[in-house]
PDB file of C-alpha atoms in Angstrom:
ATOM      1  CA  MET A   1      86.810  45.513 -66.158  1.00 64.00           C
ATOM      2  CA  GLY A   2      87.215  42.891 -63.107  1.00 82.00           C
ATOM      3  CA  ILE A   3      89.408  39.380 -63.486  1.00 84.00           C
ATOM      4  CA  THR A   4      86.388  37.061 -64.753  1.00 81.00           C
ATOM      5  CA  ASP A   5      86.269  39.642 -67.980  1.00 82.00           C
ATOM      6  CA  PHE A   6      89.918  39.889 -68.598  1.00 77.00           C
ATOM      7  CA  PHE A   7      90.311  35.815 -68.742  1.00 73.00           C
ATOM      8  CA  SER A   8      87.638  35.390 -70.780  1.00 77.00           C
ATOM      9  CA  ASP A   9      88.922  37.442 -73.610  1.00 77.00           C
ATOM     10  CA  LEU A  10      92.189  36.561 -73.152  1.00 72.00           C
ATOM     11  CA  MET A  11      91.288  32.865 -73.519  1.00 71.00           C
ATOM     12  CA  ALA A  12      88.965  34.117 -76.432  1.00 74.00           C
ATOM     13  CA  THR A  13      91.792  35.099 -78.353  1.00 73.00           C
ATOM     14  CA  VAL A  14      93.873  32.352 -77.692  1.00 71.00           C
ATOM     15  CA  GLY A  15      91.940  29.600 -77.399  1.00 68.00           C
ATOM     16  CA  PHE A  16      90.717  27.711 -81.159  1.00 59.00           C
ATOM     17  CA  HIS A  17      88.129  28.952 -82.728  1.00 55.00           C
ATOM     18  CA  GLU A  18      85.888  27.419 -85.602  1.00 58.00           C
ATOM     19  CA  ALA A  19      86.778  27.284 -89.403  1.00 53.00           C
ATOM     20  CA  HIS A  20      83.952  29.277 -91.221  1.00 54.00           C
ATOM     21  CA  ALA A  21      84.988  28.818 -94.995  1.00 57.00           C
ATOM     22  CA  GLU A  22      83.439  25.937 -96.986  1.00 62.00           C
ATOM     23  CA  ALA A  23      84.777  24.210 -98.736  1.00 57.00           C
ATOM     24  CA  PRO A  24      83.547  23.111-101.817  1.00 61.00           C
ATOM     25  CA  ALA A  25      80.560  20.822-102.360  1.00 63.00           C
ATOM     26  CA  GLU A  26      82.429  16.863-103.466  1.00 63.00           C
ATOM     27  CA  GLU A  27      78.953  15.710-105.200  1.00 59.00           C
ATOM     28  CA  ASP A  28      79.994  18.500-107.820  1.00 51.00           C
ATOM     29  CA  GLU A  29      82.929  16.725-108.800  1.00 47.00           C
ATOM     30  CA  ASP A  30      81.621  13.798-108.899  1.00 48.00           C
ATOM     31  CA  ASN A  31      78.987  14.955-111.268  1.00 51.00           C
ATOM     32  CA  LYS A  32      81.696  16.201-113.422  1.00 49.00           C
ATOM     33  CA  ASP A  33      83.476  13.136-113.717  1.00 50.00           C
ATOM     34  CA  GLY A  34      82.065  10.079-113.297  1.00 48.00           C
ATOM     35  CA  GLY A  35      78.705  10.868-113.245  1.00 49.00           C
ATOM     36  CA  GLY A  36      77.324  11.326-116.770  1.00 48.00           C
ATOM     37  CA  ASP A  37      79.133   8.213-117.493  1.00 49.00           C
ATOM     38  CA  GLU A  38      76.709   6.358-115.445  1.00 48.00           C
ATOM     39  CA  ASP A  39      74.004   8.369-117.528  1.00 49.00           C
ATOM     40  CA  ARG A  40      75.644   7.142-120.643  1.00 46.00           C
ATOM     41  CA  GLU A  41      76.271   3.507-119.968  1.00 47.00           C
ATOM     42  CA  GLU A  42      72.233   3.186-118.479  1.00 47.00           C
ATOM     43  CA  LYS A  43      70.982   4.827-121.934  1.00 46.00           C
ATOM     44  CA  SER A  44      73.162   2.475-123.558  1.00 46.00           C
ATOM     45  CA  VAL A  45      71.834  -0.630-122.224  1.00 48.00           C
ATOM     46  CA  GLU A  46      67.958   0.956-122.883  1.00 47.00           C
ATOM     47  CA  GLY A  47      69.025   1.885-125.968  1.00 47.00           C
ATOM     48  CA  ASP A  48      70.099  -0.258-129.529  1.00 50.00           C
ATOM     49  CA  GLY A  49      73.454  -0.418-128.498  1.00 49.00           C
ATOM     50  CA  GLY A  50      75.007   2.858-130.477  1.00 48.00           C
ATOM     51  CA  GLY A  51      75.512   4.329-127.300  1.00 47.00           C
ATOM     52  CA  GLU A  52      78.633   1.934-126.992  1.00 46.00           C
ATOM     53  CA  LYS A  53      80.362   3.764-129.192  1.00 45.00           C
ATOM     54  CA  ALA A  54      79.277   7.098-127.928  1.00 45.00           C
ATOM     55  CA  GLU A  55      80.749   6.334-124.950  1.00 46.00           C
ATOM     56  CA  GLU A  56      84.132   4.713-126.877  1.00 47.00           C
ATOM     57  CA  GLY A  57      84.977   8.300-128.805  1.00 47.00           C
ATOM     58  CA  GLY A  58      83.763  10.111-125.862  1.00 48.00           C
ATOM     59  CA  ASP A  59      86.771   8.727-124.260  1.00 49.00           C
ATOM     60  CA  GLU A  60      90.290   8.869-127.052  1.00 50.00           C
ATOM     61  CA  GLY A  61      88.067  12.737-126.785  1.00 52.00           C
ATOM     62  CA  GLY A  62      89.543  12.467-123.842  1.00 53.00           C
ATOM     63  CA  GLU A  63      93.116  11.975-124.705  1.00 57.00           C
ATOM     64  CA  LYS A  64      93.146  13.578-127.124  1.00 56.00           C
ATOM     65  CA  GLU A  65      92.362  16.547-124.628  1.00 60.00           C
ATOM     66  CA  GLU A  66      94.918  15.379-122.318  1.00 62.00           C
ATOM     67  CA  GLU A  67      97.895  14.962-124.680  1.00 62.00           C
ATOM     68  CA  GLU A  68      96.967  18.695-126.627  1.00 66.00           C
ATOM     69  CA  GLY A  69      97.398  20.050-122.545  1.00 64.00           C
ATOM     70  CA  GLU A  70     100.459  18.366-121.855  1.00 67.00           C
ATOM     71  CA  GLU A  71     102.047  20.050-125.168  1.00 68.00           C
ATOM     72  CA  ALA A  72     100.330  23.238-124.210  1.00 65.00           C
ATOM     73  CA  GLU A  73     102.310  23.086-120.019  1.00 70.00           C
ATOM     74  CA  ALA A  74     105.349  22.257-122.714  1.00 67.00           C
ATOM     75  CA  GLU A  75     105.850  25.290-123.726  1.00 68.00           C
ATOM     76  CA  GLU A  76     105.035  26.917-121.453  1.00 66.00           C
ATOM     77  CA  GLU A  77     107.528  25.920-119.432  1.00 66.00           C
ATOM     78  CA  GLU A  78     109.998  26.197-122.150  1.00 64.00           C
ATOM     79  CA  GLU A  79     109.364  29.957-122.597  1.00 62.00           C
ATOM     80  CA  GLU A  80     109.889  30.300-119.419  1.00 60.00           C
ATOM     81  CA  GLU A  81     112.963  29.043-119.045  1.00 62.00           C
ATOM     82  CA  ASP A  82     114.252  31.450-122.402  1.00 66.00           C
ATOM     83  CA  ASP A  83     112.374  34.202-120.463  1.00 75.00           C
ATOM     84  CA  GLU A  84     114.535  33.554-116.774  1.00 83.00           C
ATOM     85  CA  PRO A  85     117.538  36.128-116.625  1.00 83.00           C
ATOM     86  CA  VAL A  86     120.968  34.424-116.273  1.00 87.00           C
ATOM     87  CA  ASP A  87     122.652  35.485-112.932  1.00 88.00           C
ATOM     88  CA  PRO A  88     126.052  36.407-113.101  1.00 90.00           C
ATOM     89  CA  LYS A  89     127.795  36.529-109.942  1.00 91.00           C
ATOM     90  CA  PRO A  90     128.592  32.713-110.118  1.00 93.00           C
ATOM     91  CA  LYS A  91     131.158  33.724-113.460  1.00 93.00           C
ATOM     92  CA  MET A  92     132.425  36.771-111.687  1.00 93.00           C
ATOM     93  CA  GLU A  93     133.210  35.558-109.080  1.00 94.00           C
ATOM     94  CA  ALA A  94     134.828  32.530-110.980  1.00 94.00           C
ATOM     95  CA  GLU A  95     136.837  34.860-112.425  1.00 94.00           C
ATOM     96  CA  CYS A  96     137.848  37.222-109.303  1.00 93.00           C
ATOM     97  CA  ALA A  97     139.087  33.930-107.836  1.00 93.00           C
ATOM     98  CA  LYS A  98     141.225  32.904-111.101  1.00 93.00           C
ATOM     99  CA  SER A  99     142.759  37.037-110.939  1.00 94.00           C
ATOM    100  CA  ALA A 100     145.898  38.337-109.270  1.00 95.00           C
ATOM    101  CA  GLN A 101     143.728  39.836-106.440  1.00 94.00           C
ATOM    102  CA  CYS A 102     142.729  36.167-105.251  1.00 95.00           C
ATOM    103  CA  ALA A 103     145.489  34.321-106.037  1.00 96.00           C
ATOM    104  CA  PRO A 104     147.258  34.467-102.779  1.00 96.00           C
ATOM    105  CA  TYR A 105     143.993  32.218-100.919  1.00 96.00           C
ATOM    106  CA  LYS A 106     143.729  30.401-104.523  1.00 96.00           C
ATOM    107  CA  HIS A 107     147.283  28.893-103.796  1.00 96.00           C
ATOM    108  CA  HIS A 108     146.878  27.961-100.218  1.00 96.00           C
ATOM    109  CA  TYR A 109     143.870  26.459-101.665  1.00 96.00           C
ATOM    110  CA  ASP A 110     145.456  24.378-103.549  1.00 96.00           C
ATOM    111  CA  GLU A 111     148.114  23.820-101.686  1.00 96.00           C
ATOM    112  CA  CYS A 112     146.418  22.008 -98.301  1.00 94.00           C
ATOM    113  CA  VAL A 113     144.055  20.530-101.537  1.00 94.00           C
ATOM    114  CA  GLU A 114     147.052  19.151-102.015  1.00 94.00           C
ATOM    115  CA  ARG A 115     147.698  17.334 -98.789  1.00 91.00           C
ATOM    116  CA  VAL A 116     144.891  16.638 -98.328  1.00 92.00           C
ATOM    117  CA  THR A 117     144.341  14.389-101.625  1.00 92.00           C
ATOM    118  CA  ALA A 118     147.330  12.754 -99.838  1.00 89.00           C
ATOM    119  CA  MET A 119     146.256  11.773 -96.778  1.00 89.00           C
ATOM    120  CA  HIS A 120     143.177  10.330 -97.557  1.00 88.00           C
ATOM    121  CA  GLU A 121     145.474   8.719-100.467  1.00 89.00           C
ATOM    122  CA  ASP A 122     148.397   6.657 -97.721  1.00 88.00           C
ATOM    123  CA  PRO A 123     146.798   4.059 -95.668  1.00 82.00           C
ATOM    124  CA  ASN A 124     148.976   4.308 -93.512  1.00 86.00           C
ATOM    125  CA  TYR A 125     148.667   8.086 -92.399  1.00 81.00           C
ATOM    126  CA  LYS A 126     148.001   8.397 -89.070  1.00 81.00           C
ATOM    127  CA  GLY A 127     148.755  12.325 -88.600  1.00 79.00           C
ATOM    128  CA  PRO A 128     146.076  14.595 -87.811  1.00 81.00           C
ATOM    129  CA  LYS A 129     143.032  14.931 -90.215  1.00 85.00           C
ATOM    130  CA  GLU A 130     142.529  18.271 -91.838  1.00 87.00           C
ATOM    131  CA  ASP A 131     139.855  19.731 -94.584  1.00 92.00           C
ATOM    132  CA  CYS A 132     140.280  22.250 -96.262  1.00 94.00           C
ATOM    133  CA  VAL A 133     137.053  24.417 -94.636  1.00 95.00           C
ATOM    134  CA  GLU A 134     138.577  27.605 -93.597  1.00 96.00           C
ATOM    135  CA  GLU A 135     140.268  28.405 -96.715  1.00 96.00           C
ATOM    136  CA  PHE A 136     137.626  27.837 -99.335  1.00 96.00           C
ATOM    137  CA  PHE A 137     136.268  30.656 -97.605  1.00 97.00           C
ATOM    138  CA  HIS A 138     138.687  32.645 -97.675  1.00 96.00           C
ATOM    139  CA  LEU A 139     139.113  31.888-101.197  1.00 96.00           C
ATOM    140  CA  GLN A 140     134.661  33.171-101.874  1.00 96.00           C
ATOM    141  CA  HIS A 141     135.331  35.796 -99.455  1.00 96.00           C
ATOM    142  CA  CYS A 142     137.925  37.274-101.554  1.00 96.00           C
ATOM    143  CA  ALA A 143     135.766  36.983-105.121  1.00 96.00           C
ATOM    144  CA  THR A 144     132.902  37.254-103.600  1.00 95.00           C
ATOM    145  CA  GLN A 145     134.480  41.133-102.347  1.00 95.00           C
ATOM    146  CA  CYS A 146     136.182  41.226-105.696  1.00 94.00           C
ATOM    147  CA  ALA A 147     132.616  40.611-107.345  1.00 94.00           C
ATOM    148  CA  ALA A 148     130.577  42.594-105.795  1.00 93.00           C
ATOM    149  CA  PRO A 149     130.744  46.300-106.974  1.00 92.00           C
ATOM    150  CA  LYS A 150     130.946  44.187-110.325  1.00 91.00           C
ATOM    151  CA  LEU A 151     127.946  43.084-110.298  1.00 90.00           C
ATOM    152  CA  PHE A 152     126.173  45.929-109.092  1.00 88.00           C
ATOM    153  CA  LYS A 153     127.069  47.383-111.796  1.00 88.00           C
ATOM    154  CA  ALA A 154     125.802  44.778-114.032  1.00 86.00           C
ATOM    155  CA  LEU A 155     122.663  44.502-112.532  1.00 81.00           C
ATOM    156  CA  LYS A 156     121.670  49.028-113.005  1.00 71.00           C
TER     157      LYS A 156
END
């Protein structure tokens, strides 16, 4: 294998290839939706006028079918919502955050929230800007560590 073969193979693998899939024919879709209506209009013009009534009735039937389809979709969505399991993790973590195990972290977080709230309410405050992100993460870590064993027992 020579250097030219190497480069031609490399270019063949890296280069863009043409897509070989065929797109669906647009003419078939047009005939299903709009093509039939044109044929009906031509027949109604040539006929005695009865075709216009049939054409109007066809539109109403299409609207009824759409309404029935929407109702069926709404029923399917309701069934999907009922079948979805409830995630027990947030409830377990909330219980753990209130437990004695995480009480010190909750106490520090609550104190921090009070300080930050007072800082924002006081227009003359010129001290350092503070947030409670660190305290929040400590509390969440404690709640997650507390809830994890309970969660895995509940999922078995």
